[in-house]
Amino acid sequence: MDVYQEAVGYLKSQHVPAVVQTETEVMEEDVFQEEADSCPFSPLHPESVDFPDTPTLSSPEEMLEKRLMVLKCIMESEEVYLRELEALLMPMKALRASAGTSKPVLSSQQVQTVFYQVPEISDMHQSFFSGLKERLSAHCRSEPGPGEDGHMSYTGFELVVGDLFLKMVNQLGLYGGFIGNYEEAVQVVRKCTQSDPCFRTLAQSMMSNIGSDKTRTKYTFEALLYKPLDRVTKTTLVLLDLLKTTPETHQDFALLQEALRLSRSFLSGVNESSQSKRGVTLSHGMRRKLMRDGFVVDASEGERHMRHLFLYTDLLLCTRFKHATRGKQDQYRFGWFLPLAGLKLRWVADQHRSPDAQLRQHNMRTKMHLLRQQLRQHAQGSKGLAFAARSRKKLEQMELMLLTHSPVYTLELHSPSGKSHTLLLSSLYELEEWREAIHKVTTDNIETVPPDLLTLTSACVKLRMTQQPPLHSTNTAVEDEMSLCGTLSVAVHSACGLQQPASVYVCVEVDGYEFYDKQATTHSSIHSLNPHWDQELEFQVDAAQELRLLCVSQTDGKNDTVLGKTSVKLKSKTLNERWRRQTLHLGQVDVIVSLKFSPHPLEPPSATAPLHPVFCVPIEIVTQQEGVMVPHVVRCCAEEVERRGLAEVGIYRISGSSSDINSLKNVFNINLRDAVTRLRTAEVNVVSGVLKLYFRELPEPLIPADKFQSLARSLEIQDVDSRLVSLFSVLHSCPAPNRNTFLFVLQHLQRVSERQDTNKMTLINLATIFGPSLLRLPVAELGHIGCSMDISVEVVLQVQVVFCYLQCNNLPEAQTSLPHDTDSEDETTHM
């Protein structure tokens, strides 16, 4: 119900007769709807934003013809809007004059409040209307031939109006002040309407001439005050329709794209700060406001369906969108609703898909990738435009289907009444936005008024802030040269600012086309106030413009909790093949990351994700794949032992179940995050067994075999200091991954030995266990006599070498991650 209908209801409640609709007077219908009905190509008509189809124009000439019709409708609607503003401003001078008298209708402050920014908005639109009318008049003329109807001729490519729209959008800030003042202005009008008979007469019978026939339309003051609010929210729709009918080669195309970007940016702020337009009047003077809306996948009926979800101040409403035929208005059908009072939310991530589902997803991604390549190849010529329209339509349909069947995050909604519904989302970032929005308005004291479901559902067309699902293929503002196409690497280093120790992981998401996986997560850290990962995540991206990052606390047996989130704009001009280090603020948590980007043509998506096994693989290959100096399996096992195994008697001496060890080994070879999750709950002797098994199964020992004789000779040095210098000289000659991993293990074993009073594991005990795994004799080459040594002597040397290193009190610090060189100093990104 809009503001004018509220005014009519108020008149009836006060026994004041409402105006009856006649042929010469227009009732309370929104003026924009009148224009849309009379102009089939009106950019203000909901039909103009296709769902999910786009116009299929066969030639630039046809596009330009429709573009001209759209511009004419925009001009007509501007004229109507200016007359409404004129009607609103008409009593301003008289009210100002009366403010200085002994019996003012409104005080000077009240006059300023009621008309705040309205004159400036009127001047802005008058300037835009005059410029648009002048240019259309210069390029359009009617040429009726003998016996023919008027024929319109034009030079479409010469008609340039993009600068006018850009200038107008750059002044939308005027609406910001109006919107911020709107509620106060309405309160002044309502108060004075009730208390002052003179003002009531004025406020209930304001007139405006609408249309070429000068039809007299009757408004209330409050209805006219609502018009600017209604108008500004349709700016994006206007620009979208105009952009759809503007060829990419037209001079206006880039200007309109920039105007659309600015309009979206402004309106996103409006949607956050202003709830005025979204109010639905309830009984007893209460107002139900729309807080958020968007498209989600509803799995409540056992099947997946794309639905439009609306969050109001006291309930959730799920609707089914019904796309209207040409000339009619879009409609929403009621699906279900849940009161927010007592509503419980629970979310889980289901990353596992059946083989059939994976195959269907791969086939769809491959077809979408092929269509995308074809669209790039046929970007020029009239034939290319027709082909592009058909291909883009197919691309949108497949993207919509993929969005429906690919979500892996489940949001469960449980009402105290016993009703439950399940929503599916592809993005953890979007899920958290929904959860935050629901939590913000959910309290134990919510008063739920039984809604008029028919009225509430019907109002969705006017109240909605989201016009269609987030289809990347429909975003005409995306510029390939401004977005990323290639390989984006994200190294997640560490975090700080946690309020209490927690096991934390980081989820990274990118936007762009759905051809490739757009989300990856680090493994979960040990319980710590300052978690470290030093894990590198890699994305194949096409048309990516934004990176989203979430820090999530993982709790055994409970829901994971998002500690903070942020987004970063990806700019090809600032990213290159050198690492760029940044500190991102996610609320109270700071996360340090490094980014780099390598542009290149993309290959079709692969059917399965490449596997990177870690066991039985040379350590230099594993560390290169992971972008680290110490393999994650070594770090994670050592950290887990230190977290809960330092007091375990016989740690590393007592072995865990061989079947459990091999099972965990297999998971490490497939998925690091799943392996670390299982590591957190595995028996601690199984964890220590996995670490020992990793070193035993290395194709080459951690200390290269060709160093064995040099280390043996070092042991013969009698002077302790000289012996250590020789030992570390040999260690320094080892490859960096081997050297740093060895130092990391030594430091870990020293920390284990510090608790020897409890765990009974001394340095010599630990050296006895790890010596044969970390150091081995070289294997004799075929046809040659290798190094001959008694096995007992070999074991003694292995143990003695490791024991000597362990006895060093000032071991060099191990470097666990690769140095991420940057082009400049560290950046701090505040969100």
Tab-separated table of N, CA, C and O in Angstrom, residues 248 257 363-379 384 387-388 390-396 398-399 472-486 511-516 541-545 600-605:
chain	number	residue	atom	x	y	z
A	248	GLU	N	27.167	-1.376	-28.267
A	248	GLU	CA	28.443	-1.184	-27.575
A	248	GLU	C	29.363	-0.232	-28.308
A	248	GLU	O	30.269	0.349	-27.716
A	257	GLN	N	27.429	3.248	-18.848
A	257	GLN	CA	27.963	2.258	-17.911
A	257	GLN	C	28.466	2.927	-16.635
A	257	GLN	O	28.235	2.441	-15.524
A	363	ASN	N	29.594	-30.627	-17.062
A	363	ASN	CA	29.081	-30.471	-18.435
A	363	ASN	C	28.480	-29.089	-18.644
A	363	ASN	O	28.668	-28.470	-19.699
A	364	MET	N	27.767	-28.597	-17.646
A	364	MET	CA	27.158	-27.280	-17.769
A	364	MET	C	28.230	-26.188	-17.792
A	364	MET	O	28.150	-25.238	-18.575
A	365	ARG	N	29.225	-26.323	-16.960
A	365	ARG	CA	30.311	-25.341	-16.953
A	365	ARG	C	31.057	-25.330	-18.286
A	365	ARG	O	31.447	-24.264	-18.785
A	366	THR	N	31.257	-26.501	-18.860
A	366	THR	CA	31.955	-26.581	-20.148
A	366	THR	C	31.160	-25.874	-21.239
A	366	THR	O	31.717	-25.137	-22.062
A	367	LYS	N	29.839	-26.095	-21.258
A	367	LYS	CA	28.995	-25.430	-22.260
A	367	LYS	C	28.991	-23.919	-22.052
A	367	LYS	O	29.033	-23.152	-23.020
A	368	MET	N	28.943	-23.480	-20.798
A	368	MET	CA	28.961	-22.045	-20.517
A	368	MET	C	30.288	-21.430	-20.957
A	368	MET	O	30.319	-20.329	-21.524
A	369	HIS	N	31.382	-22.143	-20.736
A	369	HIS	CA	32.696	-21.642	-21.153
A	369	HIS	C	32.753	-21.510	-22.670
A	369	HIS	O	33.280	-20.516	-23.204
A	370	LEU	N	32.195	-22.489	-23.396
A	370	LEU	CA	32.172	-22.436	-24.857
A	370	LEU	C	31.354	-21.244	-25.348
A	370	LEU	O	31.764	-20.521	-26.277
A	371	LEU	N	30.187	-21.021	-24.751
A	371	LEU	CA	29.350	-19.878	-25.135
A	371	LEU	C	30.062	-18.558	-24.870
A	371	LEU	O	29.989	-17.622	-25.678
A	372	ARG	N	30.746	-18.491	-23.756
A	372	ARG	CA	31.491	-17.272	-23.412
A	372	ARG	C	32.563	-16.992	-24.467
A	372	ARG	O	32.755	-15.839	-24.878
A	373	GLN	N	33.265	-18.025	-24.911
A	373	GLN	CA	34.295	-17.834	-25.934
A	373	GLN	C	33.669	-17.402	-27.259
A	373	GLN	O	34.203	-16.561	-27.980
A	374	GLN	N	32.508	-17.981	-27.584
A	374	GLN	CA	31.829	-17.608	-28.828
A	374	GLN	C	31.359	-16.158	-28.773
A	374	GLN	O	31.417	-15.443	-29.780
A	375	LEU	N	30.891	-15.716	-27.613
A	375	LEU	CA	30.457	-14.324	-27.470
A	375	LEU	C	31.622	-13.368	-27.698
A	375	LEU	O	31.453	-12.299	-28.295
A	376	ARG	N	32.785	-13.745	-27.247
A	376	ARG	CA	33.962	-12.891	-27.456
A	376	ARG	C	34.354	-12.826	-28.929
A	376	ARG	O	34.805	-11.804	-29.425
A	377	GLN	N	34.166	-13.927	-29.637
A	377	GLN	CA	34.577	-13.984	-31.043
A	377	GLN	C	33.601	-13.271	-31.968
A	377	GLN	O	33.977	-12.829	-33.039
A	378	HIS	N	32.330	-13.179	-31.572
A	378	HIS	CA	31.301	-12.565	-32.427
A	378	HIS	C	30.828	-11.248	-31.818
A	378	HIS	O	29.643	-10.975	-31.733
A	379	ALA	N	31.749	-10.440	-31.399
A	379	ALA	CA	31.387	-9.175	-30.747
A	379	ALA	C	31.138	-8.050	-31.735
A	379	ALA	O	30.612	-6.995	-31.367
A	384	GLY	N	26.867	-10.485	-35.587
A	384	GLY	CA	27.406	-10.768	-34.274
A	384	GLY	C	26.465	-10.354	-33.158
A	384	GLY	O	26.366	-11.040	-32.147
A	387	PHE	N	23.644	-12.969	-32.901
A	387	PHE	CA	24.179	-14.190	-32.315
A	387	PHE	C	24.476	-13.991	-30.831
A	387	PHE	O	24.214	-14.862	-30.002
A	388	ALA	N	25.024	-12.822	-30.498
A	388	ALA	CA	25.369	-12.547	-29.110
A	388	ALA	C	24.124	-12.532	-28.221
A	388	ALA	O	24.165	-13.017	-27.094
A	390	ARG	N	21.310	-14.220	-28.667
A	390	ARG	CA	20.854	-15.591	-28.449
A	390	ARG	C	21.788	-16.344	-27.507
A	390	ARG	O	21.342	-17.065	-26.611
A	391	SER	N	23.093	-16.165	-27.712
A	391	SER	CA	24.057	-16.872	-26.871
A	391	SER	C	23.997	-16.383	-25.431
A	391	SER	O	24.107	-17.165	-24.489
A	392	ARG	N	23.808	-15.075	-25.257
A	392	ARG	CA	23.740	-14.529	-23.905
A	392	ARG	C	22.496	-15.050	-23.174
A	392	ARG	O	22.528	-15.309	-21.971
A	393	LYS	N	21.417	-15.200	-23.928
A	393	LYS	CA	20.199	-15.734	-23.320
A	393	LYS	C	20.429	-17.171	-22.842
A	393	LYS	O	20.024	-17.557	-21.733
A	394	LYS	N	21.096	-17.972	-23.676
A	394	LYS	CA	21.406	-19.343	-23.268
A	394	LYS	C	22.338	-19.351	-22.061
A	394	LYS	O	22.172	-20.162	-21.148
A	395	LEU	N	23.299	-18.444	-22.076
A	395	LEU	CA	24.255	-18.369	-20.977
A	395	LEU	C	23.551	-18.024	-19.671
A	395	LEU	O	23.844	-18.604	-18.611
A	396	GLU	N	22.593	-17.097	-19.739
A	396	GLU	CA	21.835	-16.733	-18.545
A	396	GLU	C	21.020	-17.910	-18.023
A	396	GLU	O	20.947	-18.143	-16.811
A	398	MET	N	21.594	-21.142	-18.403
A	398	MET	CA	22.464	-22.149	-17.802
A	398	MET	C	23.035	-21.661	-16.474
A	398	MET	O	23.181	-22.434	-15.524
A	399	GLU	N	23.345	-20.361	-16.392
A	399	GLU	CA	23.862	-19.819	-15.140
A	399	GLU	C	22.792	-19.880	-14.054
A	399	GLU	O	23.087	-20.181	-12.897
A	472	HIS	N	25.843	-13.250	-13.500
A	472	HIS	CA	26.974	-12.450	-13.959
A	472	HIS	C	26.836	-12.118	-15.444
A	472	HIS	O	27.286	-11.081	-15.902
A	473	SER	N	26.186	-12.989	-16.198
A	473	SER	CA	26.055	-12.774	-17.632
A	473	SER	C	25.102	-11.639	-17.977
A	473	SER	O	25.100	-11.154	-19.109
A	474	THR	N	24.284	-11.178	-17.018
A	474	THR	CA	23.375	-10.064	-17.288
A	474	THR	C	23.957	-8.729	-16.856
A	474	THR	O	23.333	-7.694	-17.067
A	475	ASN	N	25.135	-8.753	-16.266
A	475	ASN	CA	25.745	-7.514	-15.785
A	475	ASN	C	26.414	-6.800	-16.945
A	475	ASN	O	27.585	-7.023	-17.252
A	476	THR	N	25.670	-5.934	-17.606
A	476	THR	CA	26.203	-5.245	-18.781
A	476	THR	C	27.273	-4.237	-18.423
A	476	THR	O	27.970	-3.724	-19.290
A	477	ALA	N	27.412	-3.938	-17.132
A	477	ALA	CA	28.420	-2.956	-16.733
A	477	ALA	C	29.811	-3.564	-16.596
A	477	ALA	O	30.778	-2.875	-16.343
A	478	VAL	N	29.901	-4.908	-16.761
A	478	VAL	CA	31.200	-5.556	-16.613
A	478	VAL	C	32.063	-5.269	-17.822
A	478	VAL	O	31.666	-5.510	-18.961
A	479	GLU	N	33.240	-4.727	-17.608
A	479	GLU	CA	34.204	-4.466	-18.666
A	479	GLU	C	35.301	-5.511	-18.562
A	479	GLU	O	35.952	-5.647	-17.540
A	480	ASP	N	35.505	-6.277	-19.655
A	480	ASP	CA	36.517	-7.319	-19.604
A	480	ASP	C	37.895	-6.752	-19.281
A	480	ASP	O	38.684	-7.362	-18.571
A	481	GLU	N	38.193	-5.561	-19.839
A	481	GLU	CA	39.514	-5.005	-19.610
A	481	GLU	C	39.679	-4.500	-18.177
A	481	GLU	O	40.799	-4.285	-17.709
A	482	MET	N	38.580	-4.296	-17.450
A	482	MET	CA	38.665	-3.830	-16.069
A	482	MET	C	38.658	-4.985	-15.086
A	482	MET	O	39.005	-4.810	-13.921
A	483	SER	N	38.247	-6.173	-15.506
A	483	SER	CA	38.169	-7.322	-14.620
A	483	SER	C	39.347	-8.253	-14.885
A	483	SER	O	40.149	-8.033	-15.793
A	484	LEU	N	39.430	-9.303	-14.072
A	484	LEU	CA	40.561	-10.220	-14.141
A	484	LEU	C	40.192	-11.481	-14.908
A	484	LEU	O	39.124	-12.055	-14.708
A	485	CYS	N	41.092	-11.917	-15.762
A	485	CYS	CA	40.930	-13.169	-16.504
A	485	CYS	C	42.279	-13.869	-16.486
A	485	CYS	O	43.228	-13.417	-17.124
A	486	GLY	N	42.372	-14.947	-15.721
A	486	GLY	CA	43.638	-15.650	-15.596
A	486	GLY	C	43.696	-16.393	-14.277
A	486	GLY	O	42.696	-16.966	-13.829
A	511	ASP	N	34.279	-13.433	-7.425
A	511	ASP	CA	33.117	-13.380	-8.308
A	511	ASP	C	33.556	-13.711	-9.725
A	511	ASP	O	34.654	-14.189	-9.963
A	512	GLY	N	32.695	-13.438	-10.688
A	512	GLY	CA	32.993	-13.758	-12.078
A	512	GLY	C	32.103	-14.871	-12.574
A	512	GLY	O	31.157	-15.309	-11.910
A	513	TYR	N	32.401	-15.345	-13.776
A	513	TYR	CA	31.604	-16.416	-14.372
A	513	TYR	C	31.774	-17.723	-13.597
A	513	TYR	O	32.787	-17.949	-12.929
A	514	GLU	N	30.763	-18.589	-13.726
A	514	GLU	CA	30.690	-19.800	-12.913
A	514	GLU	C	31.420	-20.992	-13.523
A	514	GLU	O	31.122	-22.136	-13.204
A	515	PHE	N	32.412	-20.742	-14.398
A	515	PHE	CA	33.060	-21.860	-15.074
A	515	PHE	C	33.951	-22.662	-14.127
A	515	PHE	O	34.168	-23.844	-14.335
A	516	TYR	N	34.496	-21.996	-13.127
A	516	TYR	CA	35.475	-22.618	-12.250
A	516	TYR	C	35.030	-22.483	-10.795
A	516	TYR	O	34.111	-21.735	-10.479
A	541	VAL	N	39.994	-17.455	-12.825
A	541	VAL	CA	38.917	-16.466	-12.798
A	541	VAL	C	38.666	-15.915	-14.196
A	541	VAL	O	39.587	-15.790	-15.006
A	542	ASP	N	37.406	-15.599	-14.450
A	542	ASP	CA	37.004	-14.951	-15.699
A	542	ASP	C	36.051	-13.820	-15.341
A	542	ASP	O	34.974	-14.050	-14.809
A	543	ALA	N	36.460	-12.588	-15.611
A	543	ALA	CA	35.672	-11.384	-15.318
A	543	ALA	C	35.497	-11.179	-13.817
A	543	ALA	O	34.449	-10.723	-13.360
A	544	ALA	N	36.515	-11.492	-13.039
A	544	ALA	CA	36.446	-11.291	-11.585
A	544	ALA	C	36.735	-9.839	-11.246
A	544	ALA	O	37.638	-9.226	-11.806
A	545	GLN	N	35.954	-9.292	-10.332
A	545	GLN	CA	36.123	-7.905	-9.901
A	545	GLN	C	36.155	-7.744	-8.392
A	545	GLN	O	36.469	-6.671	-7.901
A	600	HIS	N	46.094	-14.637	-18.448
A	600	HIS	CA	46.331	-15.582	-19.546
A	600	HIS	C	44.988	-16.118	-20.029
A	600	HIS	O	43.990	-16.093	-19.295
A	601	PRO	N	44.922	-16.613	-21.284
A	601	PRO	CA	43.679	-17.240	-21.766
A	601	PRO	C	43.367	-18.469	-20.925
A	601	PRO	O	44.267	-19.201	-20.505
A	602	LEU	N	42.094	-18.677	-20.686
A	602	LEU	CA	41.675	-19.767	-19.820
A	602	LEU	C	41.325	-21.018	-20.606
A	602	LEU	O	40.722	-20.947	-21.690
A	603	GLU	N	41.692	-22.152	-20.051
A	603	GLU	CA	41.333	-23.443	-20.625
A	603	GLU	C	39.935	-23.833	-20.146
A	603	GLU	O	39.456	-23.350	-19.120
A	604	PRO	N	39.254	-24.723	-20.877
A	604	PRO	CA	37.945	-25.201	-20.409
A	604	PRO	C	38.075	-25.845	-19.036
A	604	PRO	O	39.128	-26.390	-18.689
A	605	PRO	N	37.024	-25.773	-18.226
A	605	PRO	CA	37.100	-26.351	-16.873
A	605	PRO	C	37.319	-27.849	-16.927
A	605	PRO	O	36.789	-28.548	-17.796
